[in-house]
Amino acid sequence: MKRLLTLRSIDKHFPGVHALKSVDFELSQGECLALLGENGAGKSTLIKILGGAHSPDSGRIELDGKEVVFQHPTDSLDAGIAVIYQEFNLVPGLSAGENMFLGIEPNDYGWVRREDEMRKAIEILKRIGSIIDPNTRCDELTVAEKQMVEIAKALVRKARILIMDEPSAALTNKEVERLYELVDELKSQGLGIVYVSHRLEEVERLADRAVVLRDGERVGELLRDEMKRNRIIELMVGRPMDSEFPTEAREVGDLRLRARNLSRGSKVKNISLDVRAGEILALTGLVGAGRTETVRLLFGADHRDGGMIELDGKELTIRNPHDAINAGICLLTEDRKEQGLVLGLSVKENFGLPNLGKFSRNGMIDQNEELNRFIHYVESISIKISDPHQLAGKLSGGNQQKVVLAKWLEKNAEILIFDEPTRGIDVGAKFEIYQWMNQLAKQGKGIIMINSELPEVLGMSDRILVLKEGELMGEVANGPGVTQEKLMAMAIGIAEERESKNENS
Amino acid sequence: MKILKKLLSSDYGMLGVLGVLCVFFSLITFENQQPVGRDAADRLLVQIQNQFETPGVAVLAGKGSDDGRDFVSQLEEQLMQEGWKVEAKIAGSPIDLGKALRQAGENKLRVILLACEQSFADLPLVENLKTTSPGLSQMKVLSPDSYGWPNFLKTSNLLNIANQIAVIAIIAIGMTLVIITAGIDLSVGSLIAFSAVICCWLIREWMGGPEATILGMVVASLLAITACGGLGLFSGSMIAYFGVPSFVASLGMMMVASGLAYMISGGLSIYQIPSSFDWLGRGDSFLGIPNAVVLMVLLYVAAHFLMSRTTAGRYVYAVGGNAEAARLSGVPVKKVILWVYACSGMLAGLGGVVMASQFRSGDPKYGLMYELYVIAAVVVGGTSLSGGRGKVFGTLIGAFIIAVIQNGMNLTGVQSYTQKVVLGLVLLAAVLLDMLKKRGWKLSS
């Protein structure tokens, strides 16, 4: 296999952080290399350096044995390196084909040769096995389709190295399977692929080799036959992991939250659920099953068409999040950057936001009290911050999650809803968050957890509700007999058969 | 360069820019100054004490203006304390001085001092009398020495700057809040006119016109401010509850308020109000500082505390930074938006009252283009148009930067057309600076 890319002792500092410490890295033609590490390990910095978004402080990048310098994203793109970030770079109002050729349209003196463009677009989409019509506007595409367009866009630019940042994070299981096939296909076409992921099972499925980073250092390399879950986790966190989930006995007590016939349009159809004191209830299902929509109704984030919510036997009037929060229902949103935190405010101010009533007299905030309470949580749930006045946007995912948790703990939440609490969070922080969920349950609070990762669902919950297309497909008490396969079968349900029939006809 | 970047990056970085502007205009407006009034009397007294060892008979002369009278009476009081005999004191023309001197000469008095303002000192008339009248032959003529001082830094000029910018600065407080929530309020200029007209119309129609009582004027002013708050509340509700973009909602309100002002006033200026109405706009009841400036300072201090110490202030930043995250944290986002526009409306109303008081009339043509100057002050003061960031005192600095540039150009005789070009460029430079700051001093992101 021909060596495509070599990085030699790449070093990068940011203010206060040594993000990469003399990292070596190499990639060959037709290879899929998994880049692993906890959040903050330096993965994003490394791919941004490859993508030309950052320049390294020192070190060499060699492409085909020749040294290259990337000053700007277009430099690395011209050199044949395409990065597909989690946030796609597509213009929503333009069609798929137009996006693929954006900036390099085939043209005669400014007149775009549309037929030419479309023909090439179809050709390339076919090459990656996609059936997207290049005339479709990008805002009408699903996440998976947008990803396809991004990959096609990279191929239009004759990329030889494709760097994918958590590409499966927002895909459904079926789409993920297609993505795997595509990665295999691209490999066989001779591209080198760098695959960044938190999901260890897909690393086992896809990667020829894995490089593990920890605290900016390359701590190990695993070849295909050495890639065992425990070994990977060990390398990532730097200590052997006995178990991925904390096991602690909890007592399930009285009924706390009782919701009946929650509904909202076609997204949520007559869903009823109960949560008891000390219980962790998992909501699972495929992406788009209506799990987030359901808990948003409990939290008052959306208007519900019908249904009622009771806490400790008292019916609640929940018209907006404010009502829910005051009643003791709190939501830790899946998307912390868009919905959980005000990134331009300091972590302390974010912490204070729902709690200002407690910290203020006649509208004047007692800043000392606020700070003291925040410091209390910084210590008790070990939030890693440089300073309470640090902007929330500067924290890693796990620490952002902890700030959100701290703000609800201070609010004395009785029912805590965790929406994909571990998405985008590294293994070490995951474990801490599980511990916290256990701890809270033990205090008699009710926990609802939305989770797509079935091993997590099985590892953490007492009871599991499976949703599909806004409907409750079934309820399972967690126990030895419950398997991932069983849950998946429920999540896919009868509709899967219908879909496959459609495809056959 | 690094220090410069650091300075400009700090919250009040524009303070440095303001300082540089003040130094610059001080240097180019440096001139010889004639002291006037009490100040002149105090300076002259020191000169007299140096020149004369024993007191004698003196004649004092000043111009027939307020300053002249102040000069003469102050000097008289002080000289009498020192044991001088003041034979005559004139506050009038050279002819009056001539008469008084001749009178003194005829009375055979030995006048040894003529203490006068600069303009009297070199009169040929005085020289003539000295030679012709024996009693005056030993008379020394003293006038306060001139001294070098920048026109820009004269107390009167500085107060003038503050007074000129007071209306814009007051309204800019509200605009800062609006812009921190990532909105914009274009209606404030029209609200100035609306408020001024409503206030004066209420005084004319209901409070007895020129015979209105203080209570009547206060009530009329408060009603005008409330009315503007109501209009602000209306635009706020369009924005918060119906999702109308703030640009459009406030553009609509701008036309509505302007139209209402014309309807109520019939297109004419309303001036049938008591002359004491100018207390707010022209008076100076506190240490010689104009009342409008005192009001402005008080409002800024209050707004600073509001934004940095209170729940409401924190909510404003949160809504501008990320409205959805704020809502999901239990912040009443819609109420905050509503309240912010109501505030902006009320402050514009207050600005209108101040302006009506300055001009002692209400005219629907007031406040034209003021919204743009107000927005400029906020932006120059470092508040980000994308919301979530900004400081109230930054806005005050921004307003002063604009005022100082305008005043400096007036002092140096720059044409008003040129001034507009310069102000426009200053605004662009401020926005550019803000962008650079956000991007960590790189030209492109």
PDB file of N, CA and C in Angstrom, chain A residues 276-348:
ATOM      1  N   ARG A 276     -40.982   6.174  38.731  1.00  0.00           N
ATOM      2  CA  ARG A 276     -41.039   6.026  40.184  1.00  0.00           C
ATOM      3  C   ARG A 276     -39.791   6.621  40.817  1.00  0.00           C
ATOM      4  N   ALA A 277     -39.902   6.837  42.117  1.00  0.00           N
ATOM      5  CA  ALA A 277     -38.741   7.358  42.843  1.00  0.00           C
ATOM      6  C   ALA A 277     -37.614   6.338  42.750  1.00  0.00           C
ATOM      7  N   GLY A 278     -36.414   6.807  42.492  1.00  0.00           N
ATOM      8  CA  GLY A 278     -35.258   5.915  42.451  1.00  0.00           C
ATOM      9  C   GLY A 278     -35.177   5.070  41.207  1.00  0.00           C
ATOM     10  N   GLU A 279     -35.960   5.435  40.199  1.00  0.00           N
ATOM     11  CA  GLU A 279     -35.985   4.600  39.006  1.00  0.00           C
ATOM     12  C   GLU A 279     -35.344   5.332  37.829  1.00  0.00           C
ATOM     13  N   ILE A 280     -34.634   4.571  36.990  1.00  0.00           N
ATOM     14  CA  ILE A 280     -34.152   5.143  35.729  1.00  0.00           C
ATOM     15  C   ILE A 280     -34.968   4.521  34.611  1.00  0.00           C
ATOM     16  N   LEU A 281     -35.737   5.368  33.971  1.00  0.00           N
ATOM     17  CA  LEU A 281     -36.572   4.907  32.871  1.00  0.00           C
ATOM     18  C   LEU A 281     -35.884   5.276  31.569  1.00  0.00           C
ATOM     19  N   ALA A 282     -35.687   4.296  30.691  1.00  0.00           N
ATOM     20  CA  ALA A 282     -35.046   4.607  29.417  1.00  0.00           C
ATOM     21  C   ALA A 282     -36.092   4.700  28.320  1.00  0.00           C
ATOM     22  N   LEU A 283     -35.944   5.719  27.480  1.00  0.00           N
ATOM     23  CA  LEU A 283     -36.758   5.798  26.268  1.00  0.00           C
ATOM     24  C   LEU A 283     -35.821   5.501  25.125  1.00  0.00           C
ATOM     25  N   THR A 284     -36.156   4.494  24.356  1.00  0.00           N
ATOM     26  CA  THR A 284     -35.266   4.221  23.245  1.00  0.00           C
ATOM     27  C   THR A 284     -36.065   4.037  21.968  1.00  0.00           C
ATOM     28  N   GLY A 285     -35.355   3.849  20.901  1.00  0.00           N
ATOM     29  CA  GLY A 285     -35.981   3.779  19.592  1.00  0.00           C
ATOM     30  C   GLY A 285     -35.016   4.376  18.600  1.00  0.00           C
ATOM     31  N   LEU A 286     -35.397   4.354  17.340  1.00  0.00           N
ATOM     32  CA  LEU A 286     -34.499   4.908  16.334  1.00  0.00           C
ATOM     33  C   LEU A 286     -34.601   6.425  16.351  1.00  0.00           C
ATOM     34  N   VAL A 287     -33.654   7.084  15.704  1.00  0.00           N
ATOM     35  CA  VAL A 287     -33.744   8.538  15.580  1.00  0.00           C
ATOM     36  C   VAL A 287     -35.036   8.867  14.838  1.00  0.00           C
ATOM     37  N   GLY A 288     -35.797   9.825  15.355  1.00  0.00           N
ATOM     38  CA  GLY A 288     -37.058  10.161  14.706  1.00  0.00           C
ATOM     39  C   GLY A 288     -38.232   9.383  15.269  1.00  0.00           C
ATOM     40  N   ALA A 289     -37.996   8.646  16.350  1.00  0.00           N
ATOM     41  CA  ALA A 289     -39.084   7.852  16.925  1.00  0.00           C
ATOM     42  C   ALA A 289     -40.005   8.707  17.784  1.00  0.00           C
ATOM     43  N   GLY A 290     -39.603   9.944  18.063  1.00  0.00           N
ATOM     44  CA  GLY A 290     -40.456  10.819  18.865  1.00  0.00           C
ATOM     45  C   GLY A 290     -40.084  10.839  20.331  1.00  0.00           C
ATOM     46  N   ARG A 291     -38.872  10.381  20.647  1.00  0.00           N
ATOM     47  CA  ARG A 291     -38.470  10.346  22.055  1.00  0.00           C
ATOM     48  C   ARG A 291     -38.244  11.750  22.578  1.00  0.00           C
ATOM     49  N   THR A 292     -37.399  12.522  21.861  1.00  0.00           N
ATOM     50  CA  THR A 292     -37.127  13.891  22.288  1.00  0.00           C
ATOM     51  C   THR A 292     -38.412  14.705  22.315  1.00  0.00           C
ATOM     52  N   GLU A 293     -39.251  14.499  21.294  1.00  0.00           N
ATOM     53  CA  GLU A 293     -40.513  15.246  21.224  1.00  0.00           C
ATOM     54  C   GLU A 293     -41.377  14.948  22.437  1.00  0.00           C
ATOM     55  N   THR A 294     -41.374  13.690  22.891  1.00  0.00           N
ATOM     56  CA  THR A 294     -42.175  13.315  24.053  1.00  0.00           C
ATOM     57  C   THR A 294     -41.697  14.036  25.309  1.00  0.00           C
ATOM     58  N   VAL A 295     -40.386  14.004  25.549  1.00  0.00           N
ATOM     59  CA  VAL A 295     -39.920  14.635  26.784  1.00  0.00           C
ATOM     60  C   VAL A 295     -40.035  16.151  26.701  1.00  0.00           C
ATOM     61  N   ARG A 296     -39.979  16.698  25.490  1.00  0.00           N
ATOM     62  CA  ARG A 296     -40.171  18.146  25.373  1.00  0.00           C
ATOM     63  C   ARG A 296     -41.584  18.544  25.811  1.00  0.00           C
ATOM     64  N   LEU A 297     -42.548  17.633  25.628  1.00  0.00           N
ATOM     65  CA  LEU A 297     -43.903  17.906  26.115  1.00  0.00           C
ATOM     66  C   LEU A 297     -43.927  17.885  27.643  1.00  0.00           C
ATOM     67  N   LEU A 298     -43.218  16.927  28.236  1.00  0.00           N
ATOM     68  CA  LEU A 298     -43.156  16.879  29.699  1.00  0.00           C
ATOM     69  C   LEU A 298     -42.552  18.159  30.257  1.00  0.00           C
ATOM     70  N   PHE A 299     -41.604  18.712  29.524  1.00  0.00           N
ATOM     71  CA  PHE A 299     -40.852  19.880  29.982  1.00  0.00           C
ATOM     72  C   PHE A 299     -41.525  21.193  29.555  1.00  0.00           C
ATOM     73  N   GLY A 300     -42.590  21.070  28.776  1.00  0.00           N
ATOM     74  CA  GLY A 300     -43.270  22.290  28.332  1.00  0.00           C
ATOM     75  C   GLY A 300     -42.536  23.050  27.251  1.00  0.00           C
ATOM     76  N   ALA A 301     -41.538  22.427  26.631  1.00  0.00           N
ATOM     77  CA  ALA A 301     -40.771  23.130  25.603  1.00  0.00           C
ATOM     78  C   ALA A 301     -41.589  23.287  24.327  1.00  0.00           C
ATOM     79  N   ASP A 302     -42.499  22.353  24.089  1.00  0.00           N
ATOM     80  CA  ASP A 302     -43.433  22.486  22.971  1.00  0.00           C
ATOM     81  C   ASP A 302     -44.842  22.453  23.542  1.00  0.00           C
ATOM     82  N   HIS A 303     -45.780  22.957  22.770  1.00  0.00           N
ATOM     83  CA  HIS A 303     -47.169  22.951  23.197  1.00  0.00           C
ATOM     84  C   HIS A 303     -47.761  21.574  22.953  1.00  0.00           C
ATOM     85  N   ARG A 304     -48.435  21.015  23.949  1.00  0.00           N
ATOM     86  CA  ARG A 304     -49.011  19.688  23.703  1.00  0.00           C
ATOM     87  C   ARG A 304     -50.488  19.811  23.337  1.00  0.00           C
ATOM     88  N   ASP A 305     -50.898  18.927  22.421  1.00  0.00           N
ATOM     89  CA  ASP A 305     -52.295  18.961  21.976  1.00  0.00           C
ATOM     90  C   ASP A 305     -53.200  18.369  23.034  1.00  0.00           C
ATOM     91  N   GLY A 306     -52.680  17.386  23.770  1.00  0.00           N
ATOM     92  CA  GLY A 306     -53.531  16.769  24.778  1.00  0.00           C
ATOM     93  C   GLY A 306     -52.702  15.979  25.755  1.00  0.00           C
ATOM     94  N   GLY A 307     -53.383  15.500  26.795  1.00  0.00           N
ATOM     95  CA  GLY A 307     -52.691  14.692  27.773  1.00  0.00           C
ATOM     96  C   GLY A 307     -52.539  15.423  29.080  1.00  0.00           C
ATOM     97  N   MET A 308     -52.177  14.689  30.126  1.00  0.00           N
ATOM     98  CA  MET A 308     -51.988  15.326  31.422  1.00  0.00           C
ATOM     99  C   MET A 308     -50.737  14.807  32.104  1.00  0.00           C
ATOM    100  N   ILE A 309     -50.216  15.629  33.003  1.00  0.00           N
ATOM    101  CA  ILE A 309     -48.980  15.289  33.695  1.00  0.00           C
ATOM    102  C   ILE A 309     -49.211  15.473  35.195  1.00  0.00           C
ATOM    103  N   GLU A 310     -48.867  14.446  35.968  1.00  0.00           N
ATOM    104  CA  GLU A 310     -48.997  14.522  37.425  1.00  0.00           C
ATOM    105  C   GLU A 310     -47.647  14.298  38.064  1.00  0.00           C
ATOM    106  N   LEU A 311     -47.362  15.056  39.113  1.00  0.00           N
ATOM    107  CA  LEU A 311     -46.155  14.798  39.890  1.00  0.00           C
ATOM    108  C   LEU A 311     -46.592  14.562  41.328  1.00  0.00           C
ATOM    109  N   ASP A 312     -46.202  13.426  41.904  1.00  0.00           N
ATOM    110  CA  ASP A 312     -46.583  13.055  43.268  1.00  0.00           C
ATOM    111  C   ASP A 312     -48.091  13.203  43.481  1.00  0.00           C
ATOM    112  N   GLY A 313     -48.858  12.780  42.498  1.00  0.00           N
ATOM    113  CA  GLY A 313     -50.303  12.768  42.646  1.00  0.00           C
ATOM    114  C   GLY A 313     -50.996  14.095  42.393  1.00  0.00           C
ATOM    115  N   LYS A 314     -50.228  15.147  42.113  1.00  0.00           N
ATOM    116  CA  LYS A 314     -50.850  16.447  41.853  1.00  0.00           C
ATOM    117  C   LYS A 314     -50.747  16.778  40.373  1.00  0.00           C
ATOM    118  N   GLU A 315     -51.843  17.168  39.774  1.00  0.00           N
ATOM    119  CA  GLU A 315     -51.784  17.487  38.357  1.00  0.00           C
ATOM    120  C   GLU A 315     -51.056  18.815  38.163  1.00  0.00           C
ATOM    121  N   LEU A 316     -50.180  18.883  37.134  1.00  0.00           N
ATOM    122  CA  LEU A 316     -49.400  20.088  36.899  1.00  0.00           C
ATOM    123  C   LEU A 316     -49.945  20.830  35.684  1.00  0.00           C
ATOM    124  N   THR A 317     -49.874  22.156  35.776  1.00  0.00           N
ATOM    125  CA  THR A 317     -50.166  22.960  34.593  1.00  0.00           C
ATOM    126  C   THR A 317     -48.821  23.335  33.996  1.00  0.00           C
ATOM    127  N   ILE A 318     -48.497  22.741  32.875  1.00  0.00           N
ATOM    128  CA  ILE A 318     -47.204  23.050  32.262  1.00  0.00           C
ATOM    129  C   ILE A 318     -47.445  23.651  30.895  1.00  0.00           C
ATOM    130  N   ARG A 319     -47.246  24.955  30.797  1.00  0.00           N
ATOM    131  CA  ARG A 319     -47.441  25.626  29.513  1.00  0.00           C
ATOM    132  C   ARG A 319     -46.110  25.994  28.876  1.00  0.00           C
ATOM    133  N   ASN A 320     -45.086  26.102  29.704  1.00  0.00           N
ATOM    134  CA  ASN A 320     -43.773  26.470  29.167  1.00  0.00           C
ATOM    135  C   ASN A 320     -42.709  25.906  30.103  1.00  0.00           C
ATOM    136  N   PRO A 321     -41.438  25.948  29.669  1.00  0.00           N
ATOM    137  CA  PRO A 321     -40.381  25.372  30.495  1.00  0.00           C
ATOM    138  C   PRO A 321     -40.354  25.967  31.900  1.00  0.00           C
ATOM    139  N   HIS A 322     -40.692  27.235  32.008  1.00  0.00           N
ATOM    140  CA  HIS A 322     -40.694  27.911  33.296  1.00  0.00           C
ATOM    141  C   HIS A 322     -41.584  27.159  34.295  1.00  0.00           C
ATOM    142  N   ASP A 323     -42.812  26.799  33.844  1.00  0.00           N
ATOM    143  CA  ASP A 323     -43.736  26.054  34.705  1.00  0.00           C
ATOM    144  C   ASP A 323     -43.127  24.717  35.107  1.00  0.00           C
ATOM    145  N   ALA A 324     -42.550  24.016  34.116  1.00  0.00           N
ATOM    146  CA  ALA A 324     -42.009  22.685  34.382  1.00  0.00           C
ATOM    147  C   ALA A 324     -40.871  22.771  35.391  1.00  0.00           C
ATOM    148  N   ILE A 325     -39.998  23.744  35.195  1.00  0.00           N
ATOM    149  CA  ILE A 325     -38.846  23.888  36.079  1.00  0.00           C
ATOM    150  C   ILE A 325     -39.321  24.160  37.502  1.00  0.00           C
ATOM    151  N   ASN A 326     -40.305  25.030  37.632  1.00  0.00           N
ATOM    152  CA  ASN A 326     -40.802  25.334  38.971  1.00  0.00           C
ATOM    153  C   ASN A 326     -41.460  24.134  39.614  1.00  0.00           C
ATOM    154  N   ALA A 327     -42.038  23.263  38.765  1.00  0.00           N
ATOM    155  CA  ALA A 327     -42.659  22.058  39.315  1.00  0.00           C
ATOM    156  C   ALA A 327     -41.599  21.017  39.674  1.00  0.00           C
ATOM    157  N   GLY A 328     -40.382  21.187  39.178  1.00  0.00           N
ATOM    158  CA  GLY A 328     -39.311  20.256  39.522  1.00  0.00           C
ATOM    159  C   GLY A 328     -38.954  19.294  38.401  1.00  0.00           C
ATOM    160  N   ILE A 329     -39.403  19.598  37.182  1.00  0.00           N
ATOM    161  CA  ILE A 329     -39.035  18.753  36.049  1.00  0.00           C
ATOM    162  C   ILE A 329     -37.958  19.475  35.245  1.00  0.00           C
ATOM    163  N   CYS A 330     -36.829  18.825  35.032  1.00  0.00           N
ATOM    164  CA  CYS A 330     -35.740  19.493  34.327  1.00  0.00           C
ATOM    165  C   CYS A 330     -35.249  18.639  33.174  1.00  0.00           C
ATOM    166  N   LEU A 331     -34.837  19.308  32.120  1.00  0.00           N
ATOM    167  CA  LEU A 331     -34.408  18.600  30.912  1.00  0.00           C
ATOM    168  C   LEU A 331     -32.955  18.947  30.606  1.00  0.00           C
ATOM    169  N   LEU A 332     -32.147  17.917  30.458  1.00  0.00           N
ATOM    170  CA  LEU A 332     -30.784  18.136  29.964  1.00  0.00           C
ATOM    171  C   LEU A 332     -30.809  17.813  28.489  1.00  0.00           C
ATOM    172  N   THR A 333     -30.766  18.842  27.670  1.00  0.00           N
ATOM    173  CA  THR A 333     -31.015  18.643  26.244  1.00  0.00           C
ATOM    174  C   THR A 333     -29.867  17.894  25.594  1.00  0.00           C
ATOM    175  N   GLU A 334     -30.210  17.287  24.465  1.00  0.00           N
ATOM    176  CA  GLU A 334     -29.210  16.551  23.720  1.00  0.00           C
ATOM    177  C   GLU A 334     -28.165  17.517  23.164  1.00  0.00           C
ATOM    178  N   ASP A 335     -28.669  18.622  22.618  1.00  0.00           N
ATOM    179  CA  ASP A 335     -27.768  19.565  21.976  1.00  0.00           C
ATOM    180  C   ASP A 335     -27.417  20.661  22.972  1.00  0.00           C
ATOM    181  N   ARG A 336     -26.278  20.505  23.632  1.00  0.00           N
ATOM    182  CA  ARG A 336     -25.932  21.464  24.677  1.00  0.00           C
ATOM    183  C   ARG A 336     -25.570  22.815  24.105  1.00  0.00           C
ATOM    184  N   LYS A 337     -24.959  22.816  22.913  1.00  0.00           N
ATOM    185  CA  LYS A 337     -24.508  24.101  22.366  1.00  0.00           C
ATOM    186  C   LYS A 337     -25.679  24.943  21.888  1.00  0.00           C
ATOM    187  N   GLU A 338     -26.692  24.301  21.293  1.00  0.00           N
ATOM    188  CA  GLU A 338     -27.804  25.073  20.751  1.00  0.00           C
ATOM    189  C   GLU A 338     -28.872  25.335  21.810  1.00  0.00           C
ATOM    190  N   GLN A 339     -29.056  24.369  22.734  1.00  0.00           N
ATOM    191  CA  GLN A 339     -30.212  24.474  23.607  1.00  0.00           C
ATOM    192  C   GLN A 339     -29.879  24.461  25.091  1.00  0.00           C
ATOM    193  N   GLY A 340     -28.737  23.900  25.435  1.00  0.00           N
ATOM    194  CA  GLY A 340     -28.471  23.720  26.851  1.00  0.00           C
ATOM    195  C   GLY A 340     -27.821  24.921  27.498  1.00  0.00           C
ATOM    196  N   LEU A 341     -26.955  25.591  26.762  1.00  0.00           N
ATOM    197  CA  LEU A 341     -26.148  26.640  27.363  1.00  0.00           C
ATOM    198  C   LEU A 341     -26.168  27.902  26.516  1.00  0.00           C
ATOM    199  N   VAL A 342     -26.005  29.032  27.191  1.00  0.00           N
ATOM    200  CA  VAL A 342     -25.780  30.277  26.470  1.00  0.00           C
ATOM    201  C   VAL A 342     -24.270  30.419  26.384  1.00  0.00           C
ATOM    202  N   LEU A 343     -23.720  30.124  25.214  1.00  0.00           N
ATOM    203  CA  LEU A 343     -22.268  29.985  25.118  1.00  0.00           C
ATOM    204  C   LEU A 343     -21.532  31.286  25.398  1.00  0.00           C
ATOM    205  N   GLY A 344     -22.195  32.413  25.153  1.00  0.00           N
ATOM    206  CA  GLY A 344     -21.533  33.699  25.364  1.00  0.00           C
ATOM    207  C   GLY A 344     -21.564  34.164  26.811  1.00  0.00           C
ATOM    208  N   LEU A 345     -22.282  33.453  27.667  1.00  0.00           N
ATOM    209  CA  LEU A 345     -22.267  33.801  29.086  1.00  0.00           C
ATOM    210  C   LEU A 345     -21.229  32.923  29.781  1.00  0.00           C
ATOM    211  N   SER A 346     -20.809  33.339  30.959  1.00  0.00           N
ATOM    212  CA  SER A 346     -19.826  32.551  31.688  1.00  0.00           C
ATOM    213  C   SER A 346     -20.492  31.294  32.237  1.00  0.00           C
ATOM    214  N   VAL A 347     -19.677  30.315  32.622  1.00  0.00           N
ATOM    215  CA  VAL A 347     -20.251  29.084  33.163  1.00  0.00           C
ATOM    216  C   VAL A 347     -21.056  29.385  34.426  1.00  0.00           C
ATOM    217  N   LYS A 348     -20.560  30.301  35.228  1.00  0.00           N
ATOM    218  CA  LYS A 348     -21.273  30.641  36.453  1.00  0.00           C
ATOM    219  C   LYS A 348     -22.636  31.255  36.131  1.00  0.00           C
TER     220      LYS A 348
END
